[in-house]
CSV table of C-alpha atoms in Angstrom, one decimal:
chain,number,residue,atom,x,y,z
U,1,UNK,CA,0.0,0.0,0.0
U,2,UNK,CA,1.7,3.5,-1.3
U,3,UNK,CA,1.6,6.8,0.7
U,4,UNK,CA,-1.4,7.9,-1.6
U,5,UNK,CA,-4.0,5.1,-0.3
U,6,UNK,CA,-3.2,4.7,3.0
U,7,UNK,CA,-3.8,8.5,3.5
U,8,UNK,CA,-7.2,8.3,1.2
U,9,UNK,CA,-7.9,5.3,4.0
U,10,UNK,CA,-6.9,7.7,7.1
U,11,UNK,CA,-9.1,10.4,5.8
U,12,UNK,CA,-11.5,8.3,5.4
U,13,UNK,CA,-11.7,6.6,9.0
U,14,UNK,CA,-11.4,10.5,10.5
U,15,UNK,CA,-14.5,11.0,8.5
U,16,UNK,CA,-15.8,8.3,9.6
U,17,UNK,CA,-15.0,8.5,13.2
U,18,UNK,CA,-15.8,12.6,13.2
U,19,UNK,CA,-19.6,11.7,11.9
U,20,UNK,CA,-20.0,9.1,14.4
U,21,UNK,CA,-19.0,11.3,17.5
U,22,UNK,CA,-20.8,14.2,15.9
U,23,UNK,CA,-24.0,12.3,15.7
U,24,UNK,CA,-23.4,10.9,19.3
U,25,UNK,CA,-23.3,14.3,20.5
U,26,UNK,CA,-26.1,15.3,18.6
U,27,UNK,CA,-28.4,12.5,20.0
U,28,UNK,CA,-27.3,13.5,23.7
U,29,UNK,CA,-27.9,16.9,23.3
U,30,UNK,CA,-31.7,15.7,22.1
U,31,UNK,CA,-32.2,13.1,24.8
U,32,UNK,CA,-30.8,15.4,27.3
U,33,UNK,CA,-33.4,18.2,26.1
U,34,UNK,CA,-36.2,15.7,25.7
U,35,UNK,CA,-35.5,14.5,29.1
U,36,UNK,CA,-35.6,18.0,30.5
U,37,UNK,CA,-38.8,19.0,28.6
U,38,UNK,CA,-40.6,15.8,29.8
U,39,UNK,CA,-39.7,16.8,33.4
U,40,UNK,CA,-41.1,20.3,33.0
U,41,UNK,CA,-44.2,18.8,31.5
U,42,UNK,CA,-44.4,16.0,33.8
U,43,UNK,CA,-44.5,13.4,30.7
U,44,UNK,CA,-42.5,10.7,30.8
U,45,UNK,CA,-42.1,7.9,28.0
U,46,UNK,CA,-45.6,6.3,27.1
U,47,UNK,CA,-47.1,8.5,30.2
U,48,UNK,CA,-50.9,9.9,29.6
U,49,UNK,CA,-52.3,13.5,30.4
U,50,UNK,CA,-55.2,15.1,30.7
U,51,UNK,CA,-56.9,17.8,28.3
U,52,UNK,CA,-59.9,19.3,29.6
U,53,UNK,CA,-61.7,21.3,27.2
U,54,UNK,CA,-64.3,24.0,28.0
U,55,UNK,CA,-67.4,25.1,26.4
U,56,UNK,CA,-68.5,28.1,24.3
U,57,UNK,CA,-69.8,30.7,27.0
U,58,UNK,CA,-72.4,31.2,24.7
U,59,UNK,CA,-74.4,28.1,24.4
U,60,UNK,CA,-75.1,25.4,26.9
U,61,UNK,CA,-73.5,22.9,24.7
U,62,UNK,CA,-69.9,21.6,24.5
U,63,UNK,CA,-69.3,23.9,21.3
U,64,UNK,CA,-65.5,24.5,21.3
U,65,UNK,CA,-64.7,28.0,19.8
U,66,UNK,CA,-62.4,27.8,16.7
U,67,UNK,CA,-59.5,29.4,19.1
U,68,UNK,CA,-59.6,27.3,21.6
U,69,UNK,CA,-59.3,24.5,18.9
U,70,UNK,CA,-56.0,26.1,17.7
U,71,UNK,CA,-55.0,26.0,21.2
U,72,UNK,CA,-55.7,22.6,21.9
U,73,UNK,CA,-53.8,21.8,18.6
U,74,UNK,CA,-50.7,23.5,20.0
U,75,UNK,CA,-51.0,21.5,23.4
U,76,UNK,CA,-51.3,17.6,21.6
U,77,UNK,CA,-48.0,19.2,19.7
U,78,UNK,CA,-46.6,19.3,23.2
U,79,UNK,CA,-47.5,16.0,24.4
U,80,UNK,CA,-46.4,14.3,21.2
U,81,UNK,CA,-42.8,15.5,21.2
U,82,UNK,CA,-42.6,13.9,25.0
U,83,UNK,CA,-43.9,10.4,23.6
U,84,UNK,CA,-46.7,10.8,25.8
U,85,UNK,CA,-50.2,10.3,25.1
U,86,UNK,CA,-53.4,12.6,25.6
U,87,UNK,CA,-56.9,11.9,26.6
U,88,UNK,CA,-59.5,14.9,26.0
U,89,UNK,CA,-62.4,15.7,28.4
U,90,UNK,CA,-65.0,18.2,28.8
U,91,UNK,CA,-65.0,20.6,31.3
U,92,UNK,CA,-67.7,18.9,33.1
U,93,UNK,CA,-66.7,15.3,33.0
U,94,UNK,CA,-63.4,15.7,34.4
U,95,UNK,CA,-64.5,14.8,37.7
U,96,UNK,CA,-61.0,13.2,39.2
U,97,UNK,CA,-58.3,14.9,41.3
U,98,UNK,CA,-54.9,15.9,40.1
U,99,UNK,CA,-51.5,14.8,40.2
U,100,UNK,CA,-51.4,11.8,39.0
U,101,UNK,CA,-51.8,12.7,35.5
U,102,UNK,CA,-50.2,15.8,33.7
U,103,UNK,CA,-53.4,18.1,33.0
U,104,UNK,CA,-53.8,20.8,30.9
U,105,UNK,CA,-56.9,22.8,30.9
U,106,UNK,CA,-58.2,25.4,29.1
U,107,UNK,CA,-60.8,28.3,29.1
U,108,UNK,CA,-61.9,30.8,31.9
U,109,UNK,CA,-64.4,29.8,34.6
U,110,UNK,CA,-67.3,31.2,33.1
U,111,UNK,CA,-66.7,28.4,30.2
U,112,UNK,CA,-64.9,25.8,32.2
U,113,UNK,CA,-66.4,24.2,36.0
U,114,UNK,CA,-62.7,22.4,36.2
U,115,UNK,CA,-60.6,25.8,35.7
U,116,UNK,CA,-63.7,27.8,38.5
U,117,UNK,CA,-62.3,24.6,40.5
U,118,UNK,CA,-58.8,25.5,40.3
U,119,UNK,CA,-58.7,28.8,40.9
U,120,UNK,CA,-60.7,28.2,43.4
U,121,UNK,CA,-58.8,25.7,45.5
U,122,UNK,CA,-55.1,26.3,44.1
U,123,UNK,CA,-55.6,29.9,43.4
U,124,UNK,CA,-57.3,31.8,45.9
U,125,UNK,CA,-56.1,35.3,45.5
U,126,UNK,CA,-57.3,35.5,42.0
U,127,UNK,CA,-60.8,36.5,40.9
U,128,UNK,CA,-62.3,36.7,37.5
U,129,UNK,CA,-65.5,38.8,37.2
U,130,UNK,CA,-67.8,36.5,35.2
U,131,UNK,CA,-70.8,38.6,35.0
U,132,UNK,CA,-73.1,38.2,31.5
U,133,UNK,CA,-74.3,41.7,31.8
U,134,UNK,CA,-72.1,43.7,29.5
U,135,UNK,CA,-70.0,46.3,31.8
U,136,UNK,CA,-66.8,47.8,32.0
U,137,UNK,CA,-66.0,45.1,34.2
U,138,UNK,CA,-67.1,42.1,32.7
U,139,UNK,CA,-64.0,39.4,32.4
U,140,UNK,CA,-61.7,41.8,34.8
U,141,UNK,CA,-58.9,39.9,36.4
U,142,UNK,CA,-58.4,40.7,40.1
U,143,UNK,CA,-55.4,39.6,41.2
U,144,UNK,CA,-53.9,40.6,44.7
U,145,UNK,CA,-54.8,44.6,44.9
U,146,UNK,CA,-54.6,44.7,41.2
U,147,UNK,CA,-57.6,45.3,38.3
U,148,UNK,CA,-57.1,44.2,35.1
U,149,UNK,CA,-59.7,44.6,32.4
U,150,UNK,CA,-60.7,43.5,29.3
U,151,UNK,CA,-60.6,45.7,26.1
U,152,UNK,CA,-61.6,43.3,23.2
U,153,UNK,CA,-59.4,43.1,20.5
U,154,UNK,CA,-56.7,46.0,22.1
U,155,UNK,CA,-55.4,45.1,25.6
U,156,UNK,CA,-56.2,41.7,26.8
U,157,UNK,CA,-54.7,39.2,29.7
U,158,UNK,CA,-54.5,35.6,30.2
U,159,UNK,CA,-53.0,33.6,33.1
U,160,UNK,CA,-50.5,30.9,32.3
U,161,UNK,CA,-49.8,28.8,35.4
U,162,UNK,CA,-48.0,25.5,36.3
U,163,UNK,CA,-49.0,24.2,39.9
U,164,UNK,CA,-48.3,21.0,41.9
U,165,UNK,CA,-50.5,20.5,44.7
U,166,UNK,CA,-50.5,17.7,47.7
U,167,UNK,CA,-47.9,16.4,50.3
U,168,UNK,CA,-46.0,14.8,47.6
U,169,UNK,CA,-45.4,17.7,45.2
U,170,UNK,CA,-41.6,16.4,43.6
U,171,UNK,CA,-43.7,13.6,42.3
U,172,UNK,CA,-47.0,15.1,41.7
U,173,UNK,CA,-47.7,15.8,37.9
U,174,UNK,CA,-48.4,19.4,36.9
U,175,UNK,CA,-51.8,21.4,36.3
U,176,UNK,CA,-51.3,23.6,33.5
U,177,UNK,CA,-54.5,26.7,33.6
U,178,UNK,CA,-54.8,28.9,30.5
U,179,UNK,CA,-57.8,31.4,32.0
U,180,UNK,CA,-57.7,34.1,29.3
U,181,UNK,CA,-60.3,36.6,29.5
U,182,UNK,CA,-61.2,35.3,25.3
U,183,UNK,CA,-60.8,32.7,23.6
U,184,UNK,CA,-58.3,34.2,21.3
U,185,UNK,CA,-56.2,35.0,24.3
U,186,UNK,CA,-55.9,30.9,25.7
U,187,UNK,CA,-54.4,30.7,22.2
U,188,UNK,CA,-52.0,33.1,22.9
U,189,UNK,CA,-50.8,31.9,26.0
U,190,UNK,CA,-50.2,28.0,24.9
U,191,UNK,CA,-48.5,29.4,22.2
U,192,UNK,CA,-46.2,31.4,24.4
U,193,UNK,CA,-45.5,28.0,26.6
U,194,UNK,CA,-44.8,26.2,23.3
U,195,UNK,CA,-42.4,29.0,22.4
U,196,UNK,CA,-40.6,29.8,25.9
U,197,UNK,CA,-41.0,26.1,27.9
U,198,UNK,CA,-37.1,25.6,27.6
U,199,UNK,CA,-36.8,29.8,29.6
U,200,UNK,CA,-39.4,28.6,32.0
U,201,UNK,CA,-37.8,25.3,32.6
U,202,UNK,CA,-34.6,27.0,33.3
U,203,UNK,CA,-36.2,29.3,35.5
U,204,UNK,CA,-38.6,27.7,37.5
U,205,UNK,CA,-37.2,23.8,37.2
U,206,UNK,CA,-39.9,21.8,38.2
U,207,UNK,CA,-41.7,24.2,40.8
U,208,UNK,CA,-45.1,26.3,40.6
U,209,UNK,CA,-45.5,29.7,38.4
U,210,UNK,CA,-48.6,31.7,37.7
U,211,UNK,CA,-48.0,34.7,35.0
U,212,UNK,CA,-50.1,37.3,34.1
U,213,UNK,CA,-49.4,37.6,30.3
U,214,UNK,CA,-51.3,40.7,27.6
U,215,UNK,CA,-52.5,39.8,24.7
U,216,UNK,CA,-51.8,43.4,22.9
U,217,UNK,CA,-54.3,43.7,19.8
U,218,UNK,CA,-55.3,41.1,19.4
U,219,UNK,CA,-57.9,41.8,16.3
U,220,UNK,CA,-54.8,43.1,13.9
U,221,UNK,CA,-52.0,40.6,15.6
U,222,UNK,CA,-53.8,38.0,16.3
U,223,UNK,CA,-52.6,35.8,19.2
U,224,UNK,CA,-49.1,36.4,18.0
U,225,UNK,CA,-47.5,39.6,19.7
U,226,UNK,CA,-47.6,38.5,24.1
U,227,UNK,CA,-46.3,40.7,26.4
U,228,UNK,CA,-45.3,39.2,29.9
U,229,UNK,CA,-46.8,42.2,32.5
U,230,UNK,CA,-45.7,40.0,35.8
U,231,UNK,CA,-45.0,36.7,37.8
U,232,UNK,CA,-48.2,37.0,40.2
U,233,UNK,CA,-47.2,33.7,42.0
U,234,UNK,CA,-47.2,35.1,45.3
U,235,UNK,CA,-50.1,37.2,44.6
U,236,UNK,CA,-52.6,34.6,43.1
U,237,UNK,CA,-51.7,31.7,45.8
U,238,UNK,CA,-52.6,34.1,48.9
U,239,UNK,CA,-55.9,34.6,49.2
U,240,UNK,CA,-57.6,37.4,48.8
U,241,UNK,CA,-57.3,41.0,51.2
U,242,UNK,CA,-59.9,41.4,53.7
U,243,UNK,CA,-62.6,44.3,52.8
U,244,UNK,CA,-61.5,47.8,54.5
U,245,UNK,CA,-62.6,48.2,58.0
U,246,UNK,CA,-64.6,51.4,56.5
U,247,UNK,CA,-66.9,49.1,54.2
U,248,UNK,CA,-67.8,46.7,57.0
U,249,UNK,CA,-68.7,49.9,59.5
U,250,UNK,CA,-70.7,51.7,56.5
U,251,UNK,CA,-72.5,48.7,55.9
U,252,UNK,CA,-74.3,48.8,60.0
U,253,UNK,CA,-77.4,50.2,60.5
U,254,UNK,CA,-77.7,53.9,61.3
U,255,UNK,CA,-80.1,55.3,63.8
U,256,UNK,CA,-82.6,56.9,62.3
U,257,UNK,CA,-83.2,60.8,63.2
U,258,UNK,CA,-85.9,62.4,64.7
């Protein structure tokens, strides 16, 4: 064997050997992602999750609105890049507890019993105004001290929260709420986890988060352009401020005059 072939058979084997290590790192890298995404989401290998689906506030039937469709699209995305499996529910037939399934679950509470039942139990410091008269404060947020309202189509807010609940929390799988004042704006906010789960993850690891995200106009931008106004964590798990002393003493009888 000359000089000329045994250095065509030397490159060759560095090629070779180069592609081979390249794709082993390659496939670490993924597996170490994948493995990383799968603890955020709570979905291991061949696991199963939950996808409760709410209702169109308009109609007593389970009518899904066409955004809420989109955002349950971008969820099953999710799931399927963790090898997991989904199962979807309606809002009011997901009568089980949580934790030991991963659970997403979608719509306000005026549209969805199982989201009234988080915020209720999980989220205590948060209130949603779910009056059907029309008023300025129809679909307001209140959250701590703070009022957030609703301005269809120019300024509106969603909250996008990952809670563990229960003594055994490490090992409890996640709730994920996505309580958007509109339909458009749920949308909006599982398109901002599918965008932003690997920040989150690095941020938050495998702990709770609620944050209070805008949806800013929303009838030229569609779900598209999301501004993140806070973290309200602390704010939405405490509950609520007791009414002023003032309003409980102006609410007592008066004697009447003579």
């Amino acid at each position: 064997m000359n000089d000329d072939v045994r250095n065509i058979v030397l490159g060759v084997v560095a090629t070779a050997v180069s592609a081979a290590l390249g794709w082993l790192a390659r496939t670490s890298l993924w597996r170490r992602r994948l493995r990383r995404k799968q603890a955020f989401f709570g979905l291991p290998d061949n696991s199963e999750s939950l996808l409760v689906v709410n209702r169109d506030a308009g109609g007593p039937d389970l009518t899904v609105t066409r955004h809420d469709v989109f955002a349950l699209l971008e969820l099953s995305a999710l799931v399927k890049d963790c090898n997991a499996g989904v199962q979807v529910v309606a809002h009011d037939a997901a009568q089980q507890g949580f934790g030991e399934r991963t659970e997403f679950c979608v719509g306000g509470p005026a549209s969805n019993r199982r989201m009234a039942a988080h915020l209720s139990s999980l989220l205590p410091g948060v209130r949603v105004n779910v009056d059907a008269d029309p008023g300025p404060d129809r679909g307001a947020f209140h959250i701590g001290d703070e009022h957030y309202r609703l301005e269809a189509g120019r300024s509106e807010y969603v909250l996008l929260a990952r809670l563990t609940a229960g003594e055994r929390r490490s090992r409890a799988r996640p709730v994920f709420l996505f309580c958007g004042q509109r339909a458009i704006d749920n949308q909006a906010a599982t398109r901002y986890l599918a965008r932003n789960h690997e920040r989150l993850a690095r941020k938050y690891k495998s702990g709770s988060f609620v944050l209070l995200l805008k949806v800013v106009n929303s009838q030229a931008y569609g779900p598209d352009v999301v501004e993140l106004v806070a973290d309200v964590t602390r704010a939405a798990q405490a509950p609520l401020p007791e009414p002023a002393a003032a309003d409980s003493a102006s609410s007592t009888t008066r004697p009447a005059r003579s």
